[in-house]
Short mmCIF file of C-alpha atoms and ligand atoms in Angstrom, two decimals:
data_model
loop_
_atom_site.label_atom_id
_atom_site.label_comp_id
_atom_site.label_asym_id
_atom_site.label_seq_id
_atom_site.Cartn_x
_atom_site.Cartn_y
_atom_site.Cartn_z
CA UNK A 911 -25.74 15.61 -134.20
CA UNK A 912 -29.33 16.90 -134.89
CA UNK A 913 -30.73 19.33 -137.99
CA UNK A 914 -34.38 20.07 -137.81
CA UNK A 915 -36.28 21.11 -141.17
CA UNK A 916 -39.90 22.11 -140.67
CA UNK A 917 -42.29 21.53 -143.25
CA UNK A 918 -44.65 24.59 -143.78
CA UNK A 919 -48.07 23.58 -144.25
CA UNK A 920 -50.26 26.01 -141.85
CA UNK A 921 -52.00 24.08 -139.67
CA UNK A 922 -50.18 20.64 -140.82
CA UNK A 923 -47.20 21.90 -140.44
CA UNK A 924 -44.56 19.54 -138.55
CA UNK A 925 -40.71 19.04 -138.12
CA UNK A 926 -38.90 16.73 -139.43
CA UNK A 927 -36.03 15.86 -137.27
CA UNK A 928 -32.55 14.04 -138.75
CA UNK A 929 -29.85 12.88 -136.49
CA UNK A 930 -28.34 10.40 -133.88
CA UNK A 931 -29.65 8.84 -131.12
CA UNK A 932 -33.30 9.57 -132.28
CA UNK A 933 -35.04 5.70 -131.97
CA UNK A 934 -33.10 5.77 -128.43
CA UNK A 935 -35.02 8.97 -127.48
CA UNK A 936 -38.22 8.40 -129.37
CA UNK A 937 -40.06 9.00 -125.54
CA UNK A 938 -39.18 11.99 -125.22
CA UNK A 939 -39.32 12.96 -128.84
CA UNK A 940 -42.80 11.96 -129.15
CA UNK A 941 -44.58 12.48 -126.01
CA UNK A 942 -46.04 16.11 -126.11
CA UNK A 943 -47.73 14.75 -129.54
CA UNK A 944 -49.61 12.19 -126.89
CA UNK A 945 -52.79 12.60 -125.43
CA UNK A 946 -52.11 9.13 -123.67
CA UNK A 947 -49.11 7.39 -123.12
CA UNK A 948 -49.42 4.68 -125.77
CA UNK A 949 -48.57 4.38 -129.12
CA UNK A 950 -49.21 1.26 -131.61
CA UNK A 951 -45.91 0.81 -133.80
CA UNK A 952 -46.15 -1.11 -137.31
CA UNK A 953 -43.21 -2.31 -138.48
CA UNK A 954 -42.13 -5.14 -141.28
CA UNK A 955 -40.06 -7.89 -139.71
CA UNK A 956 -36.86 -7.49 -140.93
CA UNK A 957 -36.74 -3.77 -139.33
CA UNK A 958 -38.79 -5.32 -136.09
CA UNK A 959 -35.70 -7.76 -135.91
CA UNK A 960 -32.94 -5.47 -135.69
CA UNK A 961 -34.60 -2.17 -134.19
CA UNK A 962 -37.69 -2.59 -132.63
CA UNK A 963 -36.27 -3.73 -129.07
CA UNK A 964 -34.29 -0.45 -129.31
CA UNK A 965 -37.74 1.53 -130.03
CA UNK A 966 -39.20 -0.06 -127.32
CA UNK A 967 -36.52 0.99 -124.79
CA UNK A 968 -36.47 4.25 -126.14
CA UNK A 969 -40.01 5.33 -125.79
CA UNK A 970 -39.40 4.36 -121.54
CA UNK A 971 -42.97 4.93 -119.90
CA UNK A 972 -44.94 5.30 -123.27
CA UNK A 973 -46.80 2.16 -124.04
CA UNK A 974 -46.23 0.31 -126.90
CA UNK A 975 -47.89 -2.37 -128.55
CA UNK A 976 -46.69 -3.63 -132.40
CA UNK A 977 -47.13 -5.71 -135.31
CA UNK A 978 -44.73 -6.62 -138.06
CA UNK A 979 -45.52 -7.29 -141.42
CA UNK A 980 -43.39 -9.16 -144.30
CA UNK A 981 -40.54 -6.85 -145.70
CA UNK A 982 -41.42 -5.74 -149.03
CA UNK A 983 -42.89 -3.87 -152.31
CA UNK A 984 -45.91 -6.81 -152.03
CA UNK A 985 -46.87 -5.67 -148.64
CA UNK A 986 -47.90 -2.13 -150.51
CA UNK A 987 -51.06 -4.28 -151.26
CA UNK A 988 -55.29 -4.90 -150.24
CA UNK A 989 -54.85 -7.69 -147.92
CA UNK A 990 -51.82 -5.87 -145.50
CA UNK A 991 -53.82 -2.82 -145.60
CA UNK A 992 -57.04 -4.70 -143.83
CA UNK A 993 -55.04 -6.43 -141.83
CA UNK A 994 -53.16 -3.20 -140.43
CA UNK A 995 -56.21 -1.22 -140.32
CA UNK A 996 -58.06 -4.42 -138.50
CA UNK A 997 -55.53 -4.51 -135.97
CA UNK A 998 -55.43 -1.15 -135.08
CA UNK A 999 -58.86 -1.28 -134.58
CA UNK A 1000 -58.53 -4.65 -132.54
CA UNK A 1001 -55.96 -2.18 -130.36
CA UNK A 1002 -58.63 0.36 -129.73
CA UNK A 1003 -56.42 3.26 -131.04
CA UNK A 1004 -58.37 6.07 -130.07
CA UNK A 1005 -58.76 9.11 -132.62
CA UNK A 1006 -56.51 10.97 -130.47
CA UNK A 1007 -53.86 8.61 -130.54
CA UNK A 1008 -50.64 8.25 -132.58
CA UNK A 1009 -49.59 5.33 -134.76
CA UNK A 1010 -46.25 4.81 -135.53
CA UNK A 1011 -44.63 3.71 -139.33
CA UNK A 1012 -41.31 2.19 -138.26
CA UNK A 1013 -39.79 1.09 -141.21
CA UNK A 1014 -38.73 1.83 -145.25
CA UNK A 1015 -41.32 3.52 -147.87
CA UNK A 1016 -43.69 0.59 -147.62
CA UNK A 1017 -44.25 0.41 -144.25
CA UNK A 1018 -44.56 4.20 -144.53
CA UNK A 1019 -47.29 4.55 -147.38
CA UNK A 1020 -49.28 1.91 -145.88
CA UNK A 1021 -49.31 2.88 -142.38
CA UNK A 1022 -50.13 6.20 -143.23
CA UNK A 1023 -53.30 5.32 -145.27
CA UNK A 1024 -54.11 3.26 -142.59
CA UNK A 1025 -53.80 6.09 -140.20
CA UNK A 1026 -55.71 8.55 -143.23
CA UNK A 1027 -59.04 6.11 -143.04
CA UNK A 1028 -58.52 5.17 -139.50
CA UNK A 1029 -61.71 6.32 -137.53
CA UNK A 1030 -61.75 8.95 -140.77
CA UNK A 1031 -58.20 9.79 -139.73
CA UNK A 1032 -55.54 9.47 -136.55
CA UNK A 1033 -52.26 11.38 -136.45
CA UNK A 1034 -48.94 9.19 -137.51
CA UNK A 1035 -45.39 9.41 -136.95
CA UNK A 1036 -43.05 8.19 -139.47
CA UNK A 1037 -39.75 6.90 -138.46
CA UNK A 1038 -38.42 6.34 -141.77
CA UNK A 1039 -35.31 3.45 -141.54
CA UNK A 1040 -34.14 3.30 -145.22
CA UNK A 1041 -32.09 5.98 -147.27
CA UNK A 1042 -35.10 6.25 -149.46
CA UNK A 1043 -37.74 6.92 -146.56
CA UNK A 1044 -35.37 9.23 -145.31
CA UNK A 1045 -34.78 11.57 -147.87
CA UNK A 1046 -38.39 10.76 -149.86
CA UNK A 1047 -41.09 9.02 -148.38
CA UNK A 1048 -41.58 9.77 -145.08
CA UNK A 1049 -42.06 13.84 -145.58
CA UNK A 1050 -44.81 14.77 -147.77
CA UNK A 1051 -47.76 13.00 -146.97
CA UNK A 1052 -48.35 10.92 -149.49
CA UNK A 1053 -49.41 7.49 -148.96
CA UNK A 1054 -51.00 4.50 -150.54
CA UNK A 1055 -50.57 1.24 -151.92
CA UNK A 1056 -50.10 -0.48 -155.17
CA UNK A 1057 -53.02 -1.78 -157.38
CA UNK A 1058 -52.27 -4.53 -159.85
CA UNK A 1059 -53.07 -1.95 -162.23
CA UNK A 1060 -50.40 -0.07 -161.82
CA UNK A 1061 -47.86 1.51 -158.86
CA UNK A 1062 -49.45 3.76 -156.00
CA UNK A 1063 -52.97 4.15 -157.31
CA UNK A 1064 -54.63 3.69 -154.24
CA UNK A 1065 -54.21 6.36 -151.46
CA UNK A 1066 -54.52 9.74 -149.58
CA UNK A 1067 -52.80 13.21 -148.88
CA UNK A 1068 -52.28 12.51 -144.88
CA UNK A 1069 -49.29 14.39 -143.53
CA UNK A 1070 -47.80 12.76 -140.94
CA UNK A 1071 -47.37 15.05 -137.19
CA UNK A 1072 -43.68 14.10 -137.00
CA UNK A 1073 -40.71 12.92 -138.89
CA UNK A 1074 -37.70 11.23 -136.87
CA UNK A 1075 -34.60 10.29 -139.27
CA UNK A 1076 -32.22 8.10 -137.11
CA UNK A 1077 -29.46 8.08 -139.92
CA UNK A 1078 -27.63 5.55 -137.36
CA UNK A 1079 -30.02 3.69 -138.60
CA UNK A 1080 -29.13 3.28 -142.01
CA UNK A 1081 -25.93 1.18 -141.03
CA UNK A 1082 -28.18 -1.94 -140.94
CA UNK A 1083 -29.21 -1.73 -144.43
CA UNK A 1084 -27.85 -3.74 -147.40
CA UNK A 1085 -25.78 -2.38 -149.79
CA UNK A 1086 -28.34 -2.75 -152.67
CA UNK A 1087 -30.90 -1.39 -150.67
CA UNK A 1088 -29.08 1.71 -149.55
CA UNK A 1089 -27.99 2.21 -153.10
CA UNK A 1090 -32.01 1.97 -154.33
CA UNK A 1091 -32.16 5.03 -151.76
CA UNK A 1092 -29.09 7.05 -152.86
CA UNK A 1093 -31.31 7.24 -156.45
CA UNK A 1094 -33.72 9.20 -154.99
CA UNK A 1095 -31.01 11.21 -153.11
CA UNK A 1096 -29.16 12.16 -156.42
CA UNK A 1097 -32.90 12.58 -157.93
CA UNK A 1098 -32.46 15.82 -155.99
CA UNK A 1099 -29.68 17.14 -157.35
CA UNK A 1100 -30.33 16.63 -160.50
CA UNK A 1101 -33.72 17.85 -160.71
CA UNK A 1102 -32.71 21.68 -158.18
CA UNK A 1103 -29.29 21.69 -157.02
CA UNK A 1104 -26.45 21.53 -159.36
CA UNK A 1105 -24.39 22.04 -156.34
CA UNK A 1106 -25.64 19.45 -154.29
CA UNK A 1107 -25.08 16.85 -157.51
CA UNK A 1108 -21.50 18.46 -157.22
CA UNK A 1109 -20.84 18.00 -154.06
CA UNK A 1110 -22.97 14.49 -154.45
CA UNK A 1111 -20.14 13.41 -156.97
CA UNK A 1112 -17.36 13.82 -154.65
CA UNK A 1113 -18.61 12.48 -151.22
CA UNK A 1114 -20.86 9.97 -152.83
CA UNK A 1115 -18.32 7.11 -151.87
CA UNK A 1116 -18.07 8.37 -149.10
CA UNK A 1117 -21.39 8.42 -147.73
CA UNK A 1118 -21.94 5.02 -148.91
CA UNK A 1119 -19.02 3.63 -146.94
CA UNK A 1120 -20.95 4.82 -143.56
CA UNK A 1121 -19.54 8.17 -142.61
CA UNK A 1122 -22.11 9.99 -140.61
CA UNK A 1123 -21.36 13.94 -141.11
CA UNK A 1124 -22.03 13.09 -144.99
CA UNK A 1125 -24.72 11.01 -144.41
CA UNK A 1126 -26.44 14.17 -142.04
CA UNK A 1127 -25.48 16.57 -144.75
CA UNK A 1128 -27.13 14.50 -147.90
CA UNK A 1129 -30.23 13.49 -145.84
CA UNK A 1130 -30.78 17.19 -144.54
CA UNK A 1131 -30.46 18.67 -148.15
CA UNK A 1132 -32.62 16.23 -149.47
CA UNK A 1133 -35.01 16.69 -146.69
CA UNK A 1134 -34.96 20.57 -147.19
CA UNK A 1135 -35.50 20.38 -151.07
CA UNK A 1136 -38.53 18.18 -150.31
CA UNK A 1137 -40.23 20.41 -147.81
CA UNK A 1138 -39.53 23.30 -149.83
CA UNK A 1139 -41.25 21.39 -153.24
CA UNK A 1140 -44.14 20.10 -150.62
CA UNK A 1141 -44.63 23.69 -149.07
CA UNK A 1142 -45.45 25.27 -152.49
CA UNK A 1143 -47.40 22.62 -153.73
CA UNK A 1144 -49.37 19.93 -151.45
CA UNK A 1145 -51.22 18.09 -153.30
CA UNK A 1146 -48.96 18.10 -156.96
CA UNK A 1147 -50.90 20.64 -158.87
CA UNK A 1148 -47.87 22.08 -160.70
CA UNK A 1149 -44.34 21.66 -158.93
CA UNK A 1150 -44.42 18.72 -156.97
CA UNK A 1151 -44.47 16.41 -160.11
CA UNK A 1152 -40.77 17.75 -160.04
CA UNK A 1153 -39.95 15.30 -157.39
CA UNK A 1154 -41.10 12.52 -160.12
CA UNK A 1155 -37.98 13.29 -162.11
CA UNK A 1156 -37.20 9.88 -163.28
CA UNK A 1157 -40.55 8.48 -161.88
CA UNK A 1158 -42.27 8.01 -165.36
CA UNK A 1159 -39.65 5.62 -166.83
CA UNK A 1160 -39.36 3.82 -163.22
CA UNK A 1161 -43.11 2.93 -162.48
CA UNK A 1162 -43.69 1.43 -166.02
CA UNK A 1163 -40.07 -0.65 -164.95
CA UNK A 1164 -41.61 -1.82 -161.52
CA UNK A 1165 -44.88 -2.75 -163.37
CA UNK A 1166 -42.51 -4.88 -165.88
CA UNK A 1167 -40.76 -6.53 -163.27
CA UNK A 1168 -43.46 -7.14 -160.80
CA UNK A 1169 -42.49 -4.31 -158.47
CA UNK A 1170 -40.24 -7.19 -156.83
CA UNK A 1171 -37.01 -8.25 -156.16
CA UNK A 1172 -35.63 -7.51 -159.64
CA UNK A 1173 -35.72 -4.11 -160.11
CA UNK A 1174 -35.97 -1.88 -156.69
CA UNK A 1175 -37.80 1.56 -156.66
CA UNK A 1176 -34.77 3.28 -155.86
CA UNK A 1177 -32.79 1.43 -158.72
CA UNK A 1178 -35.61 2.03 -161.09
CA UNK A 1179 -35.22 6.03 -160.10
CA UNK A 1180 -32.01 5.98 -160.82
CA UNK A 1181 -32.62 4.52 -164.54
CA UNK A 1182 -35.66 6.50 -164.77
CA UNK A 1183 -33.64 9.84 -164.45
CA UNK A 1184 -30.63 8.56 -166.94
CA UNK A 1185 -33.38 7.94 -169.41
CA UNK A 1186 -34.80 11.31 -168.78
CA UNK A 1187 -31.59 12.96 -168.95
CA UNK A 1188 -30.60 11.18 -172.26
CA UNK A 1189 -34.29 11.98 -173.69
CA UNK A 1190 -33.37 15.78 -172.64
CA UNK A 1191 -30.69 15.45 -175.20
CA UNK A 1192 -32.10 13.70 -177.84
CA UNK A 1193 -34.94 16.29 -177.64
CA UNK A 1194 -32.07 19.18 -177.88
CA UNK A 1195 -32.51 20.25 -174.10
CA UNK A 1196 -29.81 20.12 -172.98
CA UNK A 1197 -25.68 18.85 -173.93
CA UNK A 1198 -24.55 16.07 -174.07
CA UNK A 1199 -22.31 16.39 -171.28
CA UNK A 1200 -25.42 16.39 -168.52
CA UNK A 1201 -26.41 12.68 -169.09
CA UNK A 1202 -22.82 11.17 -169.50
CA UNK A 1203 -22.41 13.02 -165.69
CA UNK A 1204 -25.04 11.33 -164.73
CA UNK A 1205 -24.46 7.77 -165.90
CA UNK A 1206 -20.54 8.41 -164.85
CA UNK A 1207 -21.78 9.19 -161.35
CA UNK A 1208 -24.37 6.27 -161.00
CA UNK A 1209 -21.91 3.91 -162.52
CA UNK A 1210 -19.53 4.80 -160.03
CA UNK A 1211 -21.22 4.39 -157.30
CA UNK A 1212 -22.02 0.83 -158.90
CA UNK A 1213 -25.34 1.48 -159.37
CA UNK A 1214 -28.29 0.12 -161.95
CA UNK A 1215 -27.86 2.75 -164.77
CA UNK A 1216 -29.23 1.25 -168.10
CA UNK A 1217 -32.06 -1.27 -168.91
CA UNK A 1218 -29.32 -3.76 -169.90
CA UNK A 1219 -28.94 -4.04 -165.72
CA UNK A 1220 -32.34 -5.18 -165.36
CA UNK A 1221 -31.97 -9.16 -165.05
CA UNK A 1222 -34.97 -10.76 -167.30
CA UNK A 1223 -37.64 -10.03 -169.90
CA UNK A 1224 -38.49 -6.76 -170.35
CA UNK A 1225 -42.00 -5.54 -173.35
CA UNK A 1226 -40.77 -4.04 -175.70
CA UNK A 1227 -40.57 -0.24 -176.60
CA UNK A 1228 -44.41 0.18 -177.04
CA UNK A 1229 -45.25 -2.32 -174.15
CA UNK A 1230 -42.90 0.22 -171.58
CA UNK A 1231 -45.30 3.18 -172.84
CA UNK A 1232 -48.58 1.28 -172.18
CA UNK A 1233 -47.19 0.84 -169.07
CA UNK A 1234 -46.43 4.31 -168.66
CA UNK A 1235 -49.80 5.60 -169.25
CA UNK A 1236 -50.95 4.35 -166.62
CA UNK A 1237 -48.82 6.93 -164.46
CA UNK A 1238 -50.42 9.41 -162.21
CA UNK A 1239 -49.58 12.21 -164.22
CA UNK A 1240 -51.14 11.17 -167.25
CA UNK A 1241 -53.47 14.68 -168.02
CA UNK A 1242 -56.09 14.71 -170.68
CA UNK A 1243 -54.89 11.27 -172.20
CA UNK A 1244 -51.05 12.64 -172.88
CA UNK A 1245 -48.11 11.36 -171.24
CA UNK A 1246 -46.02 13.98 -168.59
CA UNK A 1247 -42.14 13.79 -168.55
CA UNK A 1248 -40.15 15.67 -166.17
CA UNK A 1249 -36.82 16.79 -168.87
CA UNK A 1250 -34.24 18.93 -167.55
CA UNK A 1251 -32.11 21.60 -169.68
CA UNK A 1252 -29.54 20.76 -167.26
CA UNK A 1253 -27.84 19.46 -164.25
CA UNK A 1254 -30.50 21.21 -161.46
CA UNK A 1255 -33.02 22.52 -163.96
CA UNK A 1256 -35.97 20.12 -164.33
CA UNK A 1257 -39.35 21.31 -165.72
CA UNK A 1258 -42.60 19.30 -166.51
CA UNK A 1259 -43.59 18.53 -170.00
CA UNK A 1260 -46.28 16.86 -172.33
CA UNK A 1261 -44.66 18.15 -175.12
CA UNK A 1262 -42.58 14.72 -175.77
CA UNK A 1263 -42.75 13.33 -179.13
CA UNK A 1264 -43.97 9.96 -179.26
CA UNK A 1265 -41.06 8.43 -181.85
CA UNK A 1266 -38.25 10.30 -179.84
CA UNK A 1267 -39.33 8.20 -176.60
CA UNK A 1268 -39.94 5.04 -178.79
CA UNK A 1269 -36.89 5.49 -180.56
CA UNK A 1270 -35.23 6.41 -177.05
CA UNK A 1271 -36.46 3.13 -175.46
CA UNK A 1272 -35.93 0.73 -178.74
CA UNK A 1273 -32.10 1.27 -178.36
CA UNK A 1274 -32.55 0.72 -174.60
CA UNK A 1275 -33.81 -2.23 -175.63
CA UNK A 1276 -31.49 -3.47 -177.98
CA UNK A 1277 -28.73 -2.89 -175.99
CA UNK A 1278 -29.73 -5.60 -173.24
CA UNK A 1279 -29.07 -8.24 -176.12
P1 LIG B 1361 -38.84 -0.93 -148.24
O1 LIG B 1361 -39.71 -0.32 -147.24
O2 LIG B 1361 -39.28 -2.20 -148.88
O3 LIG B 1361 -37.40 -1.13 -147.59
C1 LIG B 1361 -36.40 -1.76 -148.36
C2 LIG B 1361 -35.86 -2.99 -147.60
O4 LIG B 1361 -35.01 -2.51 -146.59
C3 LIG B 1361 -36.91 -3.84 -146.93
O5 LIG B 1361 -36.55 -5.18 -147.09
C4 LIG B 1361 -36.81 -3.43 -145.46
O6 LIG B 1361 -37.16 -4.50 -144.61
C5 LIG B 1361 -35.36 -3.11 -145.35
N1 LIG B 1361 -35.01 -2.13 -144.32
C6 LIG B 1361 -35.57 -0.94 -144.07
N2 LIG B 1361 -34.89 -0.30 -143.14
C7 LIG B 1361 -33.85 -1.11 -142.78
C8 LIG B 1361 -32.78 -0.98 -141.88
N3 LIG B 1361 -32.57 0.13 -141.15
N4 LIG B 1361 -31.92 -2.02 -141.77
C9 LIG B 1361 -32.08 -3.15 -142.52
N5 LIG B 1361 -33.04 -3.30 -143.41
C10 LIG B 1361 -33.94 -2.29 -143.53
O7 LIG B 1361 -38.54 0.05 -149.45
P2 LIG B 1361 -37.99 1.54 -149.52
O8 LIG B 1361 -36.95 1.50 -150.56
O9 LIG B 1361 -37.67 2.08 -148.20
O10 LIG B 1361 -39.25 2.34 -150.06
C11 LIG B 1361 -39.82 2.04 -151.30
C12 LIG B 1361 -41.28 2.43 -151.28
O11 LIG B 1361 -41.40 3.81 -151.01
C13 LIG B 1361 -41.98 2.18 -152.59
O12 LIG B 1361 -43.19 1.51 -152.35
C14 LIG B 1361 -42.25 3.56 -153.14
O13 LIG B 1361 -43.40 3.62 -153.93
C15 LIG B 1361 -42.39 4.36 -151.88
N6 LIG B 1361 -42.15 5.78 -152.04
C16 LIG B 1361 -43.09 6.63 -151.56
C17 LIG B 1361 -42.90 8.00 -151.66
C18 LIG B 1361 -43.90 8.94 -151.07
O14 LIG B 1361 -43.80 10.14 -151.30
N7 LIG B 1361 -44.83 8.45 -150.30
C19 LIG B 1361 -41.73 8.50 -152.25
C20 LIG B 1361 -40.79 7.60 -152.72
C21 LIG B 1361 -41.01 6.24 -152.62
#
């Protein structure tokens, strides 16, 4: 079971490959990338534990030398980025060479600034092993780490050369955590692909309970609707910031919580894109009917849907939009909201009245008490 999407960037171009059996054949899968056969593999240690012996045996005659870090969002941070970038270095990885990202979306973003400033640059493979690095992080080329003034502020446009999506994988994650990544899968739907959220609604279950054809299928579409955003626009001058549907809301949550335990990105991107949905409607976007779908779908799956399902303090309604301004895609001082007029049909906006979104997050709010 193997589906190939290529992501069309001239020169930069590079497949990203979903299947089976990928980490087992990672040798052969990465070898005509090497100039030598060695590659240095960073991983965090809760991914090292359960997949890195496989890795290892898959890549046969190919070197491979590795170093785990601590699982988490506060690995995204300074002090793991020396240390990754040190150790390289203490590996002698060439500028020819390849460094591997073998893990979720933080072992992703930070290997691959590591890899951008590395020498001024080396080539990196991700091997995304969440949902969420599946379908999101790992294609694109954007990487980074978190500043403690705010999510993601720190990083670099450096495509990776290959993508390898193992979705056997996935079996290993926790429920919650494969959840957190199914938010950025239904992100997808909702923001291009009314069918996709269709079909989304009916195999949703079923994907979560492990079946692999579904699981190929919702990773592939994702993947495709990515490369196709990324294609057009590399660097987010105009329809990238689609992909942030959601994303405005979520990053001012993860700065409320600590970007920690208590409120994943995933489950934040899933609140994130009720909250735009419902602001949609307030602002006469779109019906009604288009947020209680997607609440009815996230709550089915048993998913975080409202700010009542974040557990602890939360700043209040002008607090959130401090926070919120601190978001990438702040332009010329004024907040940017990706609204949809439907199901599929996202666009960017400034135009967001400051009292709607107050008013918007006030009964948010309220409703946790
Ligand atoms: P993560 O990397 O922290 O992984 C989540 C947890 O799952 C971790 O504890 C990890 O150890 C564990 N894990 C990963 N794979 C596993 C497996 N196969 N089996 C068992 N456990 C496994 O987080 P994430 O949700 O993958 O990614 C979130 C990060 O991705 C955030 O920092 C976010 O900002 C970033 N992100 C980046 C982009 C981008 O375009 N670069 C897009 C979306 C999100």
């Amino acid at each position: 079971m193997r589906n190939v999407v290529k992501v069309e960037l001239g020169a930069r171009s590079y497949e990203v490959r979903i299947g089976t059996g990928l980490i087992g054949n990672a040798g052969a899968e990465i070898r005509p990338l090497l100039r030598r056969p060695r590659v240095a593999v960073v991983t965090d240690a809760t991914v090292g534990a359960l997949h890195l012996a496989e890795l290892r045996a898959g890549l046969g005659d190919v070197e491979m030398v590795s170093l785990a870090l601590p699982p988490g969002e506060g690995t995204k941070c300074w002090a793991e980025f020396q240390r990754v970038v040190e150790w390289l270095l203490e590996q002698k990885v060439e500028r020819k060479d390849i460094v591997v990202a073998f893990g979720g979306g933080v072992i992703g973003d930070l290997v691959g600034f590591a890899a951008a400033v590395l020498r001024r640059g080396v080539r990196f493979v991700q091997i995304p092993t969440s949902l969420l690095a599946q379908v999101d992080s790992s294609v694109g080329g954007k990487t980074g780490i978190n500043s403690p003034a705010g999510k993601n502020l720190i990083g670099a446009f450096h495509q990776p050369s290959l993508v390898l999506a193992d979705i056997d994988v996935l079996g290993t994650l926790t429920a919650r955590d494969f959840l957190a990544g199914y938010g950025e899968v239904v992100k997808y739907g909702l923001l291009g692909d009314p069918l996709f959220f269709e079909w989304l609604e009916a195999e949703g279950p079923r994907l979560a309970a492990g079946d692999r054809a579904t699981r190929l299928k919702a990773v592939t579409r994702s993947v495709e609707m990515k490369a196709e955003i990324v294609a057009r626009d590399e660097t987010e001058e105009g329809d990238r910031a689609l992909l942030n549907l959601g994303h405005t809301f979520c990053h001012a949550l993860e700065a409320a919580t600590g970007y920690g335990e208590r409120l994943l990105h995933g489950e934040g991107v899933a609140i994130g894109c009720a909250l735009a949905f419902e602001l949609s409607q307030r602002l006469g976007l779109c019906s009604q009917e288009a947020p209680s779908r997607v609440r009815a779908h996230l709550r089915e799956m048993g998913m975080k849907v409202d700010l009542a399902d974040i557990e602890g303090d939360l700043p209040d309604a002008e607090g959130l939009i401090a926070l919120m301004a601190q978001d990438k895609k702040v332009l010329d001082g004024k907040l940017r909201f990706i609204l949809a007029r439907g199901i599929g049909e996202a666009f960017v906006t400034s135009d967001v009245p400051r009292e709607v979104l107050k008013g918007l997050l006030e009964e948010a709010l309220a409703a946790r008490r």
